Amino acid sequence: MPARIAGTGRYLPTEVLTNDALAQRVATSDEWIRTRTGIRQRHIAAATEQTSDLAVNAARAAIAAAGMQPADIDLIIVATATPDMIFPATATIVQDKLGIRHGGAAFDISAVCSGFVYALAIAERMVSSGGARNALVIGAETYSRILDWSDRGTCVLFGDGAGAVVLVPAPEPGIVTAHLHADGSHRHILCAPGAIQHGAITGTPFVHMDGAAVFKFAVKVMADVAFEALAAAGLSPTDVDWVIPHQANIRIMDATMKKLHLPEERLVVTVDVHGNTSAASIPLALDTAVRDGRIRRGQHVLLIGVGGGFTWGSVLVRW
Ligand code: UT7
């Protein structure tokens, strides 16, 4: 049985940190951040909010949009690079907070900013093979906790948030095709190279990035994996109604659209509102475009992820 997305949801923490407010903390400006990245503001989780809390809020919205109850969910995958703790998996904490008892599988996956696309591809395979029925796929992050707030090269880029979808069996394929890739030889250009050993943090537990190298790599692989999905589906770029790339930087997104020879009007952009929210960025943008009525039944939506590892992937959805 094929799988389709039956509901979407999103959650952004209440606190908004504008570029002007950031410029009070580090040597930057609203003009620099907007022209280099397209970001106007980001949301910051409250001290009492964990990644699982953001995830649960997005999940409840997605489950309600699917016309379901939490008890109907029998698979939970949380894509995150900022889990609540070392273990258990944030997905099991989400399951508990949703009140699901004696449920199906719940686990996290770590593919950084490609995490949502990875999780959706895995869930699609589990649902379509009969291994699960109603899957909850979440991207949720609290990057504000792993940023060096004195490093203007990284702290201006990221934010906190969560997005979720519910995947169900369907007679027609909603998930048309999915393609995942990684190349670990590029892992040093974007990483948070800290570890916990014998009770102490070793290495540097903050986001480290070679921005220019990430930029170049992202533009190349996003276009490659978009073309890979289109070839597998027998479609051309003009058959795509909406492109939803990882919301990292408007210039990376624009460059990807140019390589696809698609007009900007088909690009969904939310990076201005929430910055780079890593695994949460694609489902945040997806839910925005579903709820404001841009995405309509029968349309083709191309999700493209790219992130640390390096990892990248695409999921082509017929809505
Ligand atoms: O999920 C993937 C995550 N990462 C990304 O998507 C990031 C990809 N890379 C980028 O988006 C861009 O490379 C950046 C936005 C990070 C940087 O833009 P850029 O046009 O590549 O700028 P740059 O690195 O060449 O830096 C230009 C200048 C430097 O000053 P000097 O050395 O020319 O004097 C930086 O020190 O801008 C300076 N700079 C800043 N200035 C004001 C770096 N960060 C800031 C800042 N405010 N926040």
GROMACS .gro file of C-alpha atoms in nm, residues 17-206:
model
  190
   17LEU     CA    1   1.488   3.736   1.850
   18THR     CA    2   1.515   4.000   1.575
   19ASN     CA    3   1.831   4.085   1.381
   20ASP     CA    4   1.839   4.425   1.552
   21ALA     CA    5   1.827   4.261   1.895
   22LEU     CA    6   2.110   4.025   1.791
   23ALA     CA    7   2.316   4.324   1.677
   24GLN     CA    8   2.317   4.438   2.042
   25ARG     CA    9   2.503   4.116   2.132
   26VAL     CA   10   2.753   4.061   1.846
   27ALA     CA   11   2.909   4.279   1.576
   28THR     CA   12   2.648   4.233   1.305
   29SER     CA   13   2.357   4.422   1.150
   30ASP     CA   14   2.006   4.358   1.023
   31GLU     CA   15   2.125   4.462   0.676
   32TRP     CA   16   2.417   4.209   0.673
   33ILE     CA   17   2.201   3.921   0.795
   34ARG     CA   18   1.909   3.996   0.559
   35THR     CA   19   2.116   4.042   0.245
   36ARG     CA   20   2.346   3.742   0.312
   37THR     CA   21   2.079   3.498   0.436
   38GLY     CA   22   1.721   3.630   0.399
   39ILE     CA   23   1.668   3.587   0.775
   40ARG     CA   24   1.473   3.863   0.960
   41GLN     CA   25   1.420   3.690   1.294
   42ARG     CA   26   1.439   3.357   1.473
   43HIS     CA   27   1.240   3.200   1.760
   44ILE     CA   28   1.409   3.090   2.082
   45ALA     CA   29   1.277   2.815   2.310
   46ALA     CA   30   1.192   2.913   2.668
   47ALA     CA   31   1.421   2.778   2.941
   48THR     CA   32   1.142   2.537   3.039
   49GLU     CA   33   1.093   2.406   2.682
   50GLN     CA   34   1.278   2.099   2.556
   51THR     CA   35   1.299   1.975   2.196
   52SER     CA   36   1.029   1.718   2.286
   53ASP     CA   37   0.791   1.999   2.394
   54LEU     CA   38   0.830   2.175   2.059
   55ALA     CA   39   0.783   1.840   1.886
   56VAL     CA   40   0.466   1.756   2.082
   57ASN     CA   41   0.304   2.091   1.993
   58ALA     CA   42   0.374   2.037   1.622
   59ALA     CA   43   0.263   1.673   1.648
   60ARG     CA   44  -0.072   1.759   1.809
   61ALA     CA   45  -0.147   2.001   1.524
   62ALA     CA   46  -0.054   1.739   1.260
   63ILE     CA   47  -0.259   1.464   1.429
   64ALA     CA   48  -0.563   1.696   1.454
   65ALA     CA   49  -0.524   1.798   1.087
   66ALA     CA   50  -0.526   1.427   0.995
   67GLY     CA   51  -0.852   1.387   1.191
   68MET     CA   52  -0.688   1.141   1.429
   69GLN     CA   53  -0.613   1.089   1.797
   70PRO     CA   54  -0.262   1.026   1.938
   71ALA     CA   55  -0.366   0.664   2.009
   72ASP     CA   56  -0.399   0.609   1.631
   73ILE     CA   57  -0.022   0.664   1.586
   74ASP     CA   58   0.188   0.345   1.580
   75LEU     CA   59   0.525   0.483   1.463
   76ILE     CA   60   0.707   0.798   1.578
   77ILE     CA   61   1.029   0.918   1.418
   78VAL     CA   62   1.190   1.236   1.548
   79ALA     CA   63   1.465   1.390   1.336
   80THR     CA   64   1.683   1.606   1.559
   81ALA     CA   65   2.042   1.707   1.626
   82THR     CA   66   1.939   1.857   1.961
   83PRO     CA   67   1.772   1.571   2.153
   84ASP     CA   68   1.644   1.625   2.508
   85MET     CA   69   1.918   1.399   2.648
   86ILE     CA   70   2.170   1.129   2.552
   87PHE     CA   71   1.898   0.868   2.588
   88PRO     CA   72   1.616   0.773   2.579
   89ALA     CA   73   1.528   0.888   2.229
   90THR     CA   74   1.330   1.213   2.211
   91ALA     CA   75   1.068   1.014   2.016
   92THR     CA   76   0.988   0.804   2.324
   93ILE     CA   77   0.955   1.121   2.534
   94VAL     CA   78   0.720   1.263   2.267
   95GLN     CA   79   0.522   0.938   2.272
   96ASP     CA   80   0.482   0.964   2.651
   97LYS     CA   81   0.386   1.333   2.640
   98LEU     CA   82   0.123   1.251   2.376
   99GLY     CA   83  -0.021   0.994   2.620
  100ILE     CA   84   0.039   0.696   2.391
  101ARG     CA   85   0.080   0.378   2.597
  102HIS     CA   86   0.214   0.046   2.472
  103GLY     CA   87   0.254   0.197   2.125
  104GLY     CA   88   0.454   0.104   1.816
  105ALA     CA   89   0.817   0.191   1.745
  106ALA     CA   90   0.954   0.531   1.849
  107PHE     CA   91   1.307   0.637   1.762
  108ASP     CA   92   1.523   0.935   1.665
  109ILE     CA   93   1.733   0.976   1.356
  110SER     CA   94   2.040   1.196   1.321
  111ALA     CA   95   2.090   1.343   0.976
  112VAL     CA   96   2.104   1.707   1.090
  113CYS     CA   97   1.935   1.943   0.840
  114SER     CA   98   1.846   1.649   0.610
  115GLY     CA   99   1.682   1.476   0.906
  116PHE     CA  100   1.320   1.536   0.811
  117VAL     CA  101   1.367   1.408   0.456
  118TYR     CA  102   1.551   1.102   0.591
  119ALA     CA  103   1.278   1.037   0.850
  120LEU     CA  104   0.998   1.077   0.595
  121ALA     CA  105   1.167   0.832   0.356
  122ILE     CA  106   1.210   0.574   0.635
  123ALA     CA  107   0.849   0.618   0.752
  124GLU     CA  108   0.719   0.585   0.396
  125ARG     CA  109   0.898   0.251   0.362
  126MET     CA  110   0.758   0.126   0.694
  127VAL     CA  111   0.402   0.231   0.611
  128SER     CA  112   0.408   0.104   0.253
  129SER     CA  113   0.548  -0.234   0.363
  130GLY     CA  114   0.279  -0.273   0.630
  131GLY     CA  115   0.531  -0.239   0.915
  132ALA     CA  116   0.337   0.058   1.051
  133ARG     CA  117  -0.003   0.212   0.984
  134ASN     CA  118  -0.014   0.575   1.095
  135ALA     CA  119   0.333   0.727   1.124
  136LEU     CA  120   0.417   1.056   1.295
  137VAL     CA  121   0.728   1.214   1.143
  138ILE     CA  122   0.872   1.514   1.326
  139GLY     CA  123   1.164   1.751   1.276
  140ALA     CA  124   1.234   1.938   1.601
  141GLU     CA  125   1.530   2.143   1.720
  142THR     CA  126   1.657   2.370   1.997
  143TYR     CA  127   1.972   2.495   1.821
  144SER     CA  128   1.984   2.798   2.052
  145ARG     CA  129   2.135   2.556   2.308
  146ILE     CA  130   2.430   2.451   2.088
  147LEU     CA  131   2.526   2.792   1.947
  148ASP     CA  132   2.826   2.995   2.057
  149TRP     CA  133   2.641   3.326   2.103
  150SER     CA  134   2.969   3.517   2.066
  151ASP     CA  135   3.035   3.373   1.717
  152ARG     CA  136   2.862   3.604   1.467
  153GLY     CA  137   2.943   3.361   1.183
  154THR     CA  138   2.698   3.103   1.320
  155CYS     CA  139   2.470   3.249   1.589
  156VAL     CA  140   2.283   3.476   1.346
  157LEU     CA  141   2.180   3.182   1.126
  158PHE     CA  142   1.991   2.936   1.344
  159GLY     CA  143   1.666   2.918   1.543
  160ASP     CA  144   1.436   2.680   1.733
  161GLY     CA  145   1.114   2.517   1.611
  162ALA     CA  146   0.932   2.200   1.512
  163GLY     CA  147   0.723   2.066   1.226
  164ALA     CA  148   0.538   1.737   1.188
  165VAL     CA  149   0.339   1.526   0.943
  166VAL     CA  150   0.118   1.218   0.976
  167LEU     CA  151   0.172   0.952   0.710
  168VAL     CA  152  -0.105   0.701   0.635
  169PRO     CA  153  -0.163   0.417   0.386
  170ALA     CA  154  -0.346   0.531   0.072
  171PRO     CA  155  -0.464   0.380  -0.257
  172GLU     CA  156  -0.262   0.635  -0.460
  173PRO     CA  157   0.103   0.714  -0.381
  174GLY     CA  158   0.137   1.047  -0.200
  175ILE     CA  159   0.509   0.990  -0.152
  176VAL     CA  160   0.610   0.929  -0.513
  177THR     CA  161   0.984   0.874  -0.469
  178ALA     CA  162   1.262   0.936  -0.216
  179HIS     CA  163   1.641   0.954  -0.255
  180LEU     CA  164   1.894   0.973   0.030
  181HIS     CA  165   2.270   1.031   0.019
  182ALA     CA  166   2.568   1.098   0.244
  183ASP     CA  167   2.940   1.166   0.210
  184GLY     CA  168   3.115   1.158   0.547
  185SER     CA  169   3.440   1.293   0.404
  186HIS     CA  170   3.276   1.640   0.425
  187ARG     CA  171   3.176   1.602   0.791
  188HIS     CA  172   3.422   1.867   0.917
  189ILE     CA  173   3.268   2.165   0.732
  190LEU     CA  174   2.952   2.160   0.947
  191CYS     CA  175   2.959   1.992   1.287
  192ALA     CA  176   2.918   2.028   1.663
  193PRO     CA  177   3.225   1.824   1.753
  194GLY     CA  178   3.167   1.771   2.124
  195ALA     CA  179   3.121   1.447   2.315
  196ILE     CA  180   3.050   1.339   2.669
  197GLN     CA  181   3.312   1.111   2.817
  198HIS     CA  182   3.337   1.006   3.179
  199GLY     CA  183   3.092   1.277   3.279
  200ALA     CA  184   3.278   1.562   3.107
  201ILE     CA  185   3.231   1.739   2.774
  202THR     CA  186   3.524   1.683   2.539
  203GLY     CA  187   3.581   1.874   2.215
  204THR     CA  188   3.365   2.174   2.123
  205PRO     CA  189   2.992   2.129   2.178
  206PHE     CA  190   2.896   2.431   1.965
   0.00000   0.00000   0.00000
